[in-house]
Each structure stands twice: as structure tokens, then as C-alpha cells.
Coordinates of C-alpha atoms in Angstrom, one line a residue:
M1 CA 23.9 37.0 -25.8
I2 CA 21.6 38.8 -28.2
K3 CA 20.3 42.3 -27.4
F4 CA 16.8 43.1 -28.3
D5 CA 16.8 44.6 -31.8
F6 CA 13.3 43.7 -32.8
D7 CA 12.0 47.2 -32.6
A8 CA 10.2 48.0 -35.8
Q9 CA 8.2 51.0 -34.6
D10 CA 7.0 51.9 -38.0
Y11 CA 5.5 48.5 -38.8
P12 CA 2.3 49.1 -40.8
Y13 CA 0.1 46.7 -38.7
P14 CA 0.2 48.1 -35.2
S15 CA -0.5 45.5 -32.5
K16 CA -3.3 46.0 -30.0
R17 CA -1.0 44.3 -27.4
H18 CA 2.4 45.4 -26.3
V19 CA 5.3 43.2 -25.5
V20 CA 5.8 42.6 -21.8
Y21 CA 9.2 42.9 -20.0
A22 CA 10.2 41.3 -16.7
K23 CA 13.3 40.2 -14.9
N24 CA 12.4 37.4 -12.4
G25 CA 10.0 35.1 -14.3
M26 CA 7.4 34.9 -17.0
A27 CA 4.6 32.6 -18.2
C28 CA 3.0 33.2 -21.6
A29 CA -0.1 31.1 -22.5
G30 CA -3.1 31.3 -24.7
N31 CA -5.3 30.8 -21.6
P32 CA -5.3 33.3 -18.8
T33 CA -5.8 30.7 -16.0
A34 CA -2.9 28.7 -17.3
A35 CA -0.7 31.7 -17.4
S36 CA -1.7 32.5 -13.8
I37 CA -0.8 29.0 -12.7
G38 CA 2.7 29.4 -14.3
L39 CA 3.3 32.6 -12.4
Q40 CA 2.0 31.2 -9.1
T41 CA 4.5 28.4 -9.4
L42 CA 7.4 30.7 -10.2
M43 CA 6.5 33.0 -7.3
K44 CA 6.5 30.0 -4.9
G45 CA 10.1 29.3 -5.8
G46 CA 9.6 26.9 -8.7
N47 CA 11.8 27.0 -11.7
A48 CA 10.7 27.2 -15.4
V49 CA 10.2 23.4 -15.6
D50 CA 8.1 23.3 -12.5
A51 CA 6.0 26.1 -14.0
A52 CA 5.7 24.2 -17.3
I53 CA 4.5 21.0 -15.6
A54 CA 2.0 23.0 -13.5
M55 CA 0.6 24.6 -16.6
A56 CA 0.6 21.3 -18.6
S57 CA -1.3 19.4 -15.9
A58 CA -3.8 22.3 -15.6
Y59 CA -4.5 22.7 -19.3
P60 CA -6.8 19.6 -19.5
V61 CA -8.9 21.3 -16.9
V62 CA -8.8 25.0 -18.1
E63 CA -8.8 24.3 -21.9
P64 CA -10.2 20.8 -22.4
T65 CA -11.2 21.8 -25.9
G66 CA -7.6 21.3 -27.1
N67 CA -6.0 18.7 -24.9
G68 CA -6.7 16.1 -22.2
I69 CA -5.0 14.0 -19.5
G70 CA -4.9 11.4 -22.3
A71 CA -3.0 13.7 -24.7
D72 CA 0.5 13.8 -26.1
C73 CA 3.1 16.5 -25.6
F74 CA 6.6 17.7 -26.7
A75 CA 9.0 20.1 -25.1
I76 CA 12.3 21.9 -25.6
V77 CA 14.0 22.9 -22.4
W78 CA 17.0 25.2 -21.9
Y79 CA 18.3 24.3 -18.5
K80 CA 21.6 25.5 -17.0
G81 CA 23.3 26.2 -20.3
K82 CA 22.1 23.2 -22.4
L83 CA 19.2 22.4 -24.7
Y84 CA 17.1 19.3 -24.1
G85 CA 14.2 17.7 -26.0
I86 CA 11.5 15.3 -24.9
N87 CA 9.1 13.4 -27.1
G88 CA 5.9 12.6 -25.2
S89 CA 4.0 11.1 -28.0
G90 CA 2.6 7.6 -27.7
P91 CA 2.5 4.6 -30.1
A92 CA -0.5 2.8 -31.5
P93 CA -1.7 0.0 -29.3
K94 CA 0.0 -3.3 -30.2
A95 CA -3.3 -4.8 -31.5
N96 CA -4.1 -1.9 -33.8
S97 CA -3.0 -1.8 -37.5
V98 CA -4.4 -1.1 -41.0
A99 CA -5.3 -4.8 -41.2
A100 CA -7.2 -4.7 -37.9
L101 CA -9.2 -1.7 -39.1
K102 CA -9.9 -3.3 -42.4
A103 CA -11.2 -6.4 -40.6
R104 CA -13.7 -4.1 -38.9
G105 CA -14.9 -2.7 -42.2
Y106 CA -13.0 0.6 -42.3
D107 CA -11.5 2.0 -45.4
K108 CA -9.8 4.8 -43.5
I109 CA -8.7 5.6 -40.0
P110 CA -11.8 7.0 -38.1
S111 CA -11.6 10.3 -36.4
Y112 CA -13.6 9.4 -33.3
G113 CA -14.4 6.5 -31.1
V114 CA -12.1 3.8 -29.6
E115 CA -10.2 3.0 -32.8
P116 CA -8.0 6.2 -33.3
I117 CA -6.6 6.3 -29.7
N118 CA -2.9 5.9 -29.2
V119 CA -1.1 5.3 -25.9
P120 CA -1.3 8.7 -24.2
G121 CA 2.2 10.2 -23.6
A122 CA 1.7 13.5 -21.9
V123 CA 1.6 12.2 -18.3
G124 CA 4.8 10.3 -18.8
A125 CA 6.6 13.3 -20.2
W126 CA 5.4 15.5 -17.2
M127 CA 6.9 12.9 -14.8
A128 CA 10.2 12.6 -16.8
L129 CA 10.6 16.4 -16.9
H130 CA 9.9 16.7 -13.2
E131 CA 12.3 13.9 -12.3
R132 CA 15.2 15.4 -14.3
F133 CA 14.7 19.1 -13.7
G134 CA 12.0 19.8 -11.1
S135 CA 12.8 21.7 -8.0
M136 CA 9.5 21.6 -6.1
P137 CA 7.6 18.5 -4.8
L138 CA 5.3 17.2 -7.5
E139 CA 2.3 17.5 -5.3
D140 CA 3.0 21.2 -4.9
V141 CA 3.6 21.6 -8.7
M142 CA 0.2 20.0 -9.5
A143 CA -1.7 21.6 -6.7
P144 CA -3.1 24.5 -8.7
A145 CA -4.5 22.2 -11.4
I146 CA -6.2 20.1 -8.7
S147 CA -7.6 23.2 -7.1
Y148 CA -9.1 24.6 -10.3
A149 CA -10.6 21.2 -11.1
E150 CA -12.2 21.0 -7.7
N151 CA -13.3 24.6 -7.2
G152 CA -13.9 25.6 -10.8
Y153 CA -12.9 28.5 -13.0
P154 CA -14.7 30.9 -15.4
V155 CA -14.5 29.8 -19.0
S156 CA -12.7 32.2 -21.3
P157 CA -14.3 33.4 -24.6
N158 CA -12.1 31.5 -27.0
V159 CA -12.5 28.2 -25.0
S160 CA -16.2 28.8 -25.1
R161 CA -16.2 29.2 -28.8
L162 CA -14.2 26.0 -29.3
W163 CA -16.6 24.2 -26.8
E164 CA -19.5 25.3 -29.0
E165 CA -17.9 24.0 -32.1
A166 CA -17.2 20.7 -30.3
W167 CA -20.8 20.4 -29.3
Q168 CA -21.8 20.6 -32.9
I169 CA -19.3 17.9 -33.8
Y170 CA -19.6 15.4 -30.9
G171 CA -23.3 15.9 -30.3
K172 CA -24.2 13.2 -32.8
Y173 CA -22.5 10.6 -30.6
K174 CA -24.5 11.3 -27.5
D175 CA -26.6 8.1 -27.7
R176 CA -23.6 5.8 -28.1
P177 CA -22.5 4.2 -24.8
E178 CA -18.8 4.5 -25.3
F179 CA -19.2 8.3 -25.5
Q180 CA -21.1 8.7 -22.3
G181 CA -18.1 9.8 -20.3
L182 CA -17.6 12.8 -22.7
F183 CA -21.2 14.1 -22.1
D184 CA -21.1 13.4 -18.4
T185 CA -17.8 15.3 -18.0
F186 CA -17.8 18.1 -20.6
M187 CA -21.4 18.4 -21.8
D188 CA -23.1 17.9 -18.4
K189 CA -25.3 21.0 -18.8
G190 CA -26.8 19.6 -22.0
T191 CA -24.9 22.2 -24.0
W192 CA -21.5 24.0 -24.1
Y193 CA -20.1 26.3 -21.5
R194 CA -20.6 30.0 -22.2
P195 CA -17.9 32.7 -21.4
G196 CA -17.7 33.4 -17.7
E197 CA -19.6 30.3 -16.7
I198 CA -17.9 28.2 -14.0
F199 CA -16.7 24.7 -15.1
R200 CA -15.8 22.2 -12.4
A201 CA -14.1 18.9 -13.0
P202 CA -14.1 16.8 -9.8
D203 CA -13.1 13.7 -11.7
H204 CA -10.0 15.5 -13.1
A205 CA -9.1 16.5 -9.6
K206 CA -9.2 12.9 -8.3
T207 CA -7.1 11.7 -11.3
L208 CA -4.5 14.5 -11.1
R209 CA -4.1 14.0 -7.3
L210 CA -3.6 10.2 -7.9
I211 CA -1.0 11.0 -10.6
A212 CA 0.8 13.4 -8.3
E213 CA 0.8 11.0 -5.4
T214 CA 2.2 8.1 -7.4
K215 CA 4.4 10.1 -9.7
G216 CA 2.4 8.8 -12.7
E217 CA 2.5 5.1 -11.7
A218 CA -1.3 5.0 -11.2
F219 CA -1.8 6.2 -14.8
Y220 CA 0.5 3.6 -16.5
R221 CA 0.6 0.7 -14.2
G222 CA -2.0 1.1 -11.4
E223 CA -5.6 2.1 -10.7
L224 CA -6.1 4.4 -13.6
A225 CA -4.5 1.9 -16.1
E226 CA -6.9 -0.8 -14.8
K227 CA -9.9 1.5 -15.4
M228 CA -8.7 2.3 -19.0
D229 CA -8.1 -1.4 -19.7
A230 CA -11.6 -2.4 -18.4
F231 CA -13.2 0.3 -20.5
F232 CA -11.5 -0.8 -23.7
K233 CA -12.3 -4.4 -23.1
K234 CA -16.0 -3.5 -22.6
H235 CA -16.2 -1.3 -25.8
N236 CA -14.0 -3.4 -28.1
G237 CA -11.1 -1.0 -28.2
F238 CA -7.4 -1.7 -28.8
L239 CA -5.7 0.0 -25.9
T240 CA -4.6 -2.3 -23.0
K241 CA -2.9 -2.0 -19.7
E242 CA 0.1 -3.8 -21.2
D243 CA 0.3 -1.0 -23.8
L244 CA 0.2 1.6 -21.0
A245 CA 2.8 -0.3 -18.8
A246 CA 5.2 -0.4 -21.7
Y247 CA 5.2 3.3 -22.4
K248 CA 8.2 5.6 -21.8
P249 CA 8.7 9.1 -23.2
E250 CA 11.9 9.6 -25.2
W251 CA 14.6 12.1 -24.6
V252 CA 15.8 13.4 -28.0
E253 CA 18.4 15.7 -29.3
P254 CA 16.8 18.8 -30.9
I255 CA 17.8 19.5 -34.5
S256 CA 18.5 22.9 -36.1
V257 CA 19.5 24.9 -39.1
N258 CA 21.2 28.3 -39.0
Y259 CA 19.1 31.0 -40.6
H260 CA 20.8 34.3 -41.1
G261 CA 22.9 34.0 -37.9
Y262 CA 20.3 32.4 -35.7
D263 CA 20.0 28.7 -34.9
V264 CA 16.4 27.7 -35.2
W265 CA 15.7 24.5 -33.1
E266 CA 12.9 21.9 -33.5
L267 CA 12.5 18.3 -32.4
P268 CA 13.3 15.5 -34.7
P269 CA 10.8 13.1 -36.3
N270 CA 8.3 11.6 -35.6
G271 CA 7.2 15.2 -35.4
H272 CA 7.1 17.6 -38.4
G273 CA 9.2 20.3 -36.9
I274 CA 11.8 19.3 -39.5
T275 CA 9.4 21.0 -42.0
V276 CA 10.2 24.4 -40.6
L277 CA 13.9 23.8 -41.0
M278 CA 13.6 22.4 -44.5
A279 CA 11.6 25.5 -45.6
L280 CA 14.1 27.9 -44.0
Q281 CA 17.0 26.0 -45.7
I282 CA 15.3 26.7 -49.0
L283 CA 14.4 30.3 -48.2
K284 CA 17.8 31.4 -47.0
G285 CA 19.1 31.0 -50.5
F286 CA 16.9 33.8 -51.8
E287 CA 17.3 37.5 -51.6
L288 CA 14.0 38.5 -50.1
G289 CA 12.6 42.0 -50.4
E290 CA 10.1 43.6 -48.1
R291 CA 7.7 41.5 -46.0
D292 CA 4.4 42.5 -47.6
C293 CA 5.0 42.0 -51.2
A294 CA 3.9 39.3 -53.6
D295 CA 7.4 38.1 -54.5
T296 CA 8.3 37.4 -50.9
M297 CA 5.1 35.7 -50.1
H298 CA 5.3 33.6 -53.3
K299 CA 8.8 32.3 -52.4
Q300 CA 7.6 31.6 -48.8
I301 CA 4.5 29.7 -50.0
E302 CA 6.4 27.7 -52.6
A303 CA 9.2 26.7 -50.1
M304 CA 6.6 25.6 -47.6
K305 CA 4.7 23.6 -50.2
L306 CA 7.9 21.7 -51.1
A307 CA 8.9 21.1 -47.5
M308 CA 5.4 19.9 -46.4
S309 CA 5.2 17.6 -49.4
D310 CA 8.5 16.0 -48.4
T311 CA 7.5 15.5 -44.8
A312 CA 4.2 14.1 -45.7
A313 CA 6.0 11.5 -47.8
H314 CA 9.0 10.8 -45.6
V315 CA 8.4 11.6 -42.0
A316 CA 7.3 8.8 -39.7
E317 CA 8.5 6.8 -36.7
P318 CA 12.3 7.2 -37.2
S319 CA 13.0 3.5 -37.5
Y320 CA 10.6 3.3 -40.4
M321 CA 11.8 6.3 -42.3
R322 CA 13.6 5.6 -45.6
V323 CA 15.6 8.9 -45.5
T324 CA 17.5 10.5 -42.7
V325 CA 17.2 13.9 -41.0
D326 CA 20.6 14.9 -42.4
E327 CA 19.5 14.1 -46.0
L328 CA 16.4 16.1 -45.6
L329 CA 18.3 19.1 -44.2
S330 CA 21.3 19.0 -46.5
E331 CA 22.3 22.1 -48.4
R332 CA 22.4 20.1 -51.6
Y333 CA 18.8 19.0 -51.3
A334 CA 17.7 22.5 -50.3
A335 CA 19.3 23.9 -53.4
D336 CA 17.6 21.3 -55.6
R337 CA 14.2 22.1 -54.1
R338 CA 14.9 25.9 -54.4
A339 CA 15.6 25.5 -58.1
L340 CA 12.0 24.3 -58.6
I341 CA 10.6 27.7 -57.5
G342 CA 10.0 30.0 -60.4
E343 CA 7.6 32.9 -61.1
E344 CA 4.5 30.7 -61.1
A345 CA 2.8 28.6 -58.4
I346 CA 3.6 24.9 -58.8
M347 CA 1.8 21.7 -57.9
P348 CA 4.3 20.3 -55.3
S349 CA 5.4 16.7 -55.0
A350 CA 7.9 15.0 -52.7
G351 CA 11.5 14.8 -53.8
D352 CA 14.2 12.1 -53.1
P353 CA 17.0 13.4 -50.8
K354 CA 18.9 10.2 -51.1
Y355 CA 20.2 10.9 -54.6
H356 CA 20.0 7.5 -56.1
S357 CA -8.4 23.2 -31.6
T358 CA -3.7 21.9 -29.4
I359 CA -2.3 24.2 -26.7
Y360 CA 1.1 25.9 -26.6
F361 CA 2.8 27.8 -23.8
C362 CA 6.3 28.9 -22.8
C363 CA 7.8 30.0 -19.5
A364 CA 11.1 31.3 -18.1
D365 CA 12.6 31.8 -14.7
G366 CA 15.1 34.3 -13.3
E367 CA 18.0 31.8 -13.5
G368 CA 17.9 31.6 -17.3
N369 CA 16.0 28.4 -17.6
M370 CA 13.2 28.3 -20.3
V371 CA 10.7 25.9 -21.6
S372 CA 8.8 25.6 -25.0
F373 CA 5.9 23.2 -24.5
I374 CA 3.0 22.0 -26.6
Q375 CA 0.3 19.5 -25.8
S376 CA -2.7 18.2 -27.8
N377 CA -5.4 15.6 -28.3
F378 CA -5.3 16.3 -32.1
R379 CA -8.9 17.3 -32.7
G380 CA -10.8 19.2 -30.0
F381 CA -11.9 16.7 -27.3
G382 CA -9.9 14.1 -29.2
S383 CA -11.5 10.7 -29.9
G384 CA -14.5 11.8 -27.8
I385 CA -13.7 8.9 -25.4
V386 CA -13.5 10.0 -21.7
I387 CA -13.0 7.2 -19.2
P388 CA -16.0 7.4 -16.8
G389 CA -15.2 8.8 -13.4
T390 CA -11.7 9.9 -14.3
G391 CA -11.8 12.9 -16.5
I392 CA -9.3 11.2 -18.8
A393 CA -10.1 12.5 -22.3
L394 CA -8.2 10.4 -24.8
N395 CA -6.4 11.5 -28.0
D396 CA -7.3 10.6 -31.6
R397 CA -3.7 10.8 -32.7
A398 CA -3.8 7.5 -34.7
E399 CA -5.6 9.5 -37.4
N400 CA -2.2 10.9 -38.3
F401 CA -1.1 7.5 -39.6
K402 CA -1.6 6.5 -43.2
F403 CA -4.1 3.8 -44.2
D404 CA -1.5 2.4 -46.6
E405 CA 0.6 -0.6 -45.4
N406 CA 3.4 0.3 -47.8
H407 CA 3.8 3.9 -46.5
P408 CA 6.6 4.7 -43.9
N409 CA 3.8 6.2 -41.8
A410 CA 1.4 3.2 -42.0
L411 CA -0.6 2.4 -39.0
L412 CA 1.0 -0.4 -37.0
G413 CA 0.9 -1.4 -33.4
G414 CA 3.8 -0.1 -31.3
K415 CA 4.6 2.6 -33.8
R416 CA 4.3 6.3 -33.3
P417 CA 2.6 8.4 -36.0
Y418 CA 3.7 11.5 -37.9
H419 CA 3.0 14.1 -35.3
T420 CA 1.8 17.7 -35.9
I421 CA 2.6 19.4 -32.6
I422 CA 6.0 21.2 -32.5
P423 CA 7.7 23.5 -29.9
G424 CA 10.4 25.9 -31.2
F425 CA 13.4 27.5 -29.8
L426 CA 16.0 30.1 -30.9
T427 CA 19.7 30.4 -30.0
K428 CA 22.5 32.7 -31.3
D429 CA 26.2 32.0 -31.0
G430 CA 25.4 29.2 -28.5
E431 CA 23.4 31.4 -26.2
P432 CA 19.6 31.1 -25.7
V433 CA 17.3 33.7 -27.4
G434 CA 14.1 31.9 -26.3
P435 CA 11.1 29.6 -26.8
F436 CA 8.4 30.1 -29.3
G437 CA 5.5 28.1 -30.7
I438 CA 2.2 28.4 -32.6
M439 CA -0.4 25.7 -32.2
G440 CA -2.8 24.8 -35.1
G441 CA -2.3 21.4 -36.7
F442 CA -0.7 21.6 -40.1
M443 CA -0.5 25.4 -39.8
Q444 CA 2.2 25.0 -37.1
P445 CA 5.3 24.7 -39.3
Q446 CA 3.9 27.4 -41.6
A447 CA 3.5 29.8 -38.7
H448 CA 6.9 29.0 -37.3
V449 CA 8.6 29.9 -40.6
Q450 CA 6.6 33.2 -40.9
V451 CA 7.2 34.3 -37.3
V452 CA 10.9 33.5 -37.4
Q453 CA 11.3 35.4 -40.6
N454 CA 9.3 38.3 -39.3
M455 CA 11.8 38.8 -36.5
I456 CA 15.1 37.9 -38.2
D457 CA 14.5 39.2 -41.7
W458 CA 12.2 42.2 -41.0
H459 CA 13.2 43.0 -37.4
L460 CA 9.7 42.9 -36.0
N461 CA 9.4 42.7 -32.2
P462 CA 7.9 39.5 -30.8
Q463 CA 4.4 40.9 -30.5
Q464 CA 4.4 42.3 -34.0
A465 CA 5.9 39.1 -35.3
L466 CA 3.0 37.1 -33.9
D467 CA 0.3 39.5 -34.9
A468 CA 1.3 40.1 -38.5
P469 CA -1.0 38.8 -41.2
R470 CA -0.5 35.1 -42.0
W471 CA -1.0 32.8 -44.9
Q472 CA -1.6 29.1 -45.0
W473 CA -1.0 26.6 -47.8
V474 CA -3.9 24.1 -47.7
G475 CA -3.1 21.9 -50.7
G476 CA -2.5 22.1 -54.4
K477 CA -2.3 25.8 -55.4
N478 CA -4.8 26.8 -52.6
V479 CA -3.6 29.4 -50.1
E480 CA -5.6 31.0 -47.3
V481 CA -4.7 34.5 -46.3
E482 CA -6.0 36.7 -43.5
Q483 CA -8.3 39.6 -44.1
D484 CA -5.6 42.3 -43.4
T485 CA -3.3 41.0 -46.1
P486 CA -3.0 43.9 -48.6
N487 CA -5.4 43.5 -51.5
H488 CA -2.8 44.4 -54.1
V489 CA -0.6 41.6 -52.8
I490 CA -3.5 39.1 -53.1
R491 CA -4.1 40.3 -56.7
L492 CA -0.4 39.8 -57.7
L493 CA -0.3 36.3 -56.1
Q494 CA -3.4 35.4 -58.1
R495 CA -1.5 36.4 -61.3
R496 CA 1.3 34.0 -60.3
G497 CA -1.2 31.1 -60.3
H498 CA -2.1 30.9 -56.6
N499 CA -5.7 30.3 -55.7
I500 CA -6.2 32.8 -52.9
I501 CA -8.9 32.3 -50.3
V502 CA -9.5 35.1 -47.8
Q503 CA -10.0 33.5 -44.4
P504 CA -12.3 35.6 -42.3
D505 CA -11.7 33.5 -39.1
P506 CA -8.3 34.3 -37.6
Y507 CA -8.4 31.2 -35.4
H508 CA -7.6 29.0 -38.4
M509 CA -4.2 30.7 -38.6
G510 CA -2.8 29.4 -35.3
R511 CA -2.3 30.8 -31.8
G512 CA 1.1 31.3 -30.3
Q513 CA 3.4 32.7 -27.6
M514 CA 7.0 33.7 -27.3
I515 CA 9.6 34.7 -24.7
L516 CA 13.0 36.2 -25.5
R517 CA 15.9 36.9 -23.1
N518 CA 18.6 39.4 -23.4
S519 CA 22.2 39.6 -22.0
E520 CA 21.0 41.4 -18.9
G521 CA 18.5 38.6 -18.2
V522 CA 15.5 40.7 -19.1
L523 CA 12.6 38.7 -20.4
C524 CA 10.4 39.9 -23.3
G525 CA 7.1 38.1 -23.8
A526 CA 4.3 38.2 -26.4
T527 CA 1.0 36.4 -26.9
E528 CA -0.9 37.0 -30.0
K529 CA -4.3 38.6 -31.0
R530 CA -5.9 35.3 -32.2
T531 CA -6.3 33.8 -28.7
D532 CA -7.3 34.7 -25.1
G533 CA -3.6 34.9 -24.4
Q534 CA -2.1 36.3 -21.3
I535 CA 1.4 37.1 -20.1
M536 CA 2.1 36.8 -16.4
A537 CA 5.4 38.1 -15.1
Y538 CA 7.2 39.6 -12.1

């Protein structure tokens, strides 16, 4: 196993937080209440998977601004010496399609309402993970989530800020009957929840208890499925109880590339974790200098632009993709894409490799098991649709489809979309190093690459790697950078043709967590400065 060598004490951007070490168990989350739930579960004798399910089922209660009971999720699990992946994303309802939306007068996929909702997959993934790896009764695992829903919890500052933003966005729908559940559940005060105010979610408690008692059957084939079906019939939606009954999460084999001696693992499409691996394949062919210099950042940005252009063009439900994972990750294709990177910023386009506000957390137990877990509606409170009396806030994930019937990622019933949420994992020489992840939509693969390089290339410790200044390519030659990026680097990047935008709000640059484990079984955890993050350990 790897020893901790990420000890850059002279790093020029000192972190306000320190890494946390522990031996018996650790939960790292962007939400203090969720981290506490993970620790509670571990200290009751649960393993890392039990802790992950406990945190995942609680997150729709304690951070509803980023996910809901009707969300999707993905996870990478290291369990008893083997790496597993689960894809908990749901397909579009059978009746939905580009043609169906055109018939309703749409010229693009809407962001809110009954139309952009896919079959929710998170609950199914929780159940599958528990059935395969859980060590505690499911009712005990989900008990903390139910308790916080019934008794309430004080809202954290970042969640309050996101709630306020959501109020501004969703407030215009308050008079539409299909959105009434949202305002009854999350806007019941007539405004957003301020930091420290107590939020109670009795409908969530009833729903979570029913899910725990029936091992998810009530959600996909029972009482809750009937309520969802009746709601969508009433409001002319696409989702049906038949769509729900047909859903099953998919166990998948994680994919990887070796980057300077470390295997970097992501989940395969329909998610865009492959973007991380494609960018690293390009970057490992360069001799990079110091971290904070224009030449290094230029190469990183250009590699990411090329990788993201490729995934936007090619990644979709695997059976609809016209290229393979192996083709996208081949050394030959990486070399061809690398050759496009010169001294000046380019306008990227997809190549042909065939040659003719999400939540993230991680946890670990004392036995060596570790989980990298991410869960999301897509936008804030998702579609804005909350099934009355249940607390089930439904995703708006269909917005990630293309409104183009000839595109591999075209909206079509029964098909999963290109997905933005990606958990990450590191191994070395076949041994686990640990889980990591950074939420934030299309920032996610960009942050993964930067954090991985921070540790492997520049030997930053996990906390420094997460806190270091970030950049984000946002299209064309436009690149956002954080305020603490050195000014001389910004000037030199501008001379290379990049349009640099200094982003004053750090929340746009993602929010992540990480746990590493050494050969003695010592856990090293970090949660970054851009969130209300908390590390709970013993």
C-alpha cells in the first residue's frame, strides 16, 4: 500500500483546514449533519456501505437544495479487496421523446415541470448496495434520516444560501398547481430557511420509513409508486407506475487509466467520468512544470477542452454510443488530441476515435472498506415537482438529453441521458488509496483532473489539493479562475488567447471530499473550503 507522501508543507496557499487522521472509521461530507450520520452508523457497528446508505438517505432531508428522494446516484465501492461500481441513474419515461415534446410545442427540453423528469434511480441503488454489502438492518441504517426528518435540524449556512437562490428561481411557479408540493414542503414559511433555523420534513419521514420497511418496494411497485402515477396522470406528465416498476440499477465495472503510477478510476458511460480519464491520458504525455504557471494551466485547460468536446459529442446511453470506451481512452487517440495543443488557446471540436447545486460524500471503516458516493437532482430542487404528502422531490435529469433526434444522446423513452455526476477512486499497485469526488455539474471532471494532479504531480496533501485555486473552462476560449489565482498567470494566459474571467463566487468551482488510507490502515480525510464540509472520525 501507499504511504502518505502528500506533505507539501511549503505550499504557497495555506489551507484554513487541516487534514484529519483516524483509524477506526471516517465520514467526509459537505454537510455537517450528514457527516454526523455517517459517524453514528459506523460507531453502531455498521460498515462503510451502511454509513454511505445512511448518509445518502438523509441527504434529501439535510440538503434538499441539491438532491431529493427522487434523485439519481452513482457509487464506487472498495469492499473486501475488490472495486465495484453501481449506476443509479434512471431512464426517460417510455412515453417521453423529442417528438413528444415537439408535439407539446417545445423547441428544447424544459428545465422545470413534469416534462424533464426521469425515472428516479437513487432509492433503487440504496437498496441494491444494502442487499449486497450491508451489515446492519435497513431500518437501523435509515433511522437517523427518519429521525432528522421528524425532529428537524438546524440549516447550515451554505444550504441556506442555496435555498435562497432556489427561492428566486422557483418562486415564479408558486401559482401553478403542479408545483404546490414544492412550496408546501420546502417553502412553507413563505421564504427560504435562514442559517440555524430548524427545518422539519414529516412527509420525508413517512416516505423514508415506508422505503426502509419494504426495502424500496413501496417506491417502485407499491403505495408511493401509485401516488406518483396518480400525480402525473393528473398533471399530464410522462412518468408512470410501469416506468417505476421496470427500473433496476446497474452494476458496472469501473474504468481507469494509469496516471504517473496511480490508477484513477471512474464509472463508465452514461456518466462523463470518462472525461477525467481522457484528459489525464492527454496530460500524461506532457512534461509539466510547476503547478502555478501559465504553461501548466494552458496545457490543462486545452486537454480538458478537447476531452469535454469529445464526451459531449460521443457519450450517451452505452447502447446508443457510436464509439467505445476503449477507443476514447486509447493511447493513439490521446496522442492525436495532444498534438492539437500548441502555444495558443484553440476552439475545440470533437474528434473521431474510430480512425475511419449535487451532493458528494465518502466514508471508510476500520476493515478497509471505502465508498465514493454522489447523488443529485441536477438543478437545485430539480424539476420543482414534489409529490404532495410524500416529500419526494423529483429530478430534472432529462434536461441532459439532446433535443436532436440524430444525436447519440437524443431524448428517447427508456434511455438514460449523458450524466454529470461522477464519483472517483484511486488505487496504486492493486491496493486502495481512497475515494474522492467534487460535485458541481460540468465542473466535476475538471475538478477531478485538477485535484488528482495536485496530489500526484505536485505532492499536495488532500486538504491542500482540494483547497488550491481552480479554473473552469465554460465554452469556447472562456475560462473562469478563482480570485486567488496569481495575477501574472492570468496575464500570461490572456496572451495565449484565453478569455479569463475572474469568478468571485467560489461555490461555482465545485465542492468536494476525500479519504486516503495508508498501509497501517490510517485514514486521512479532507473536506474543502468551498462548502460547510465536516469530517467525522474515531
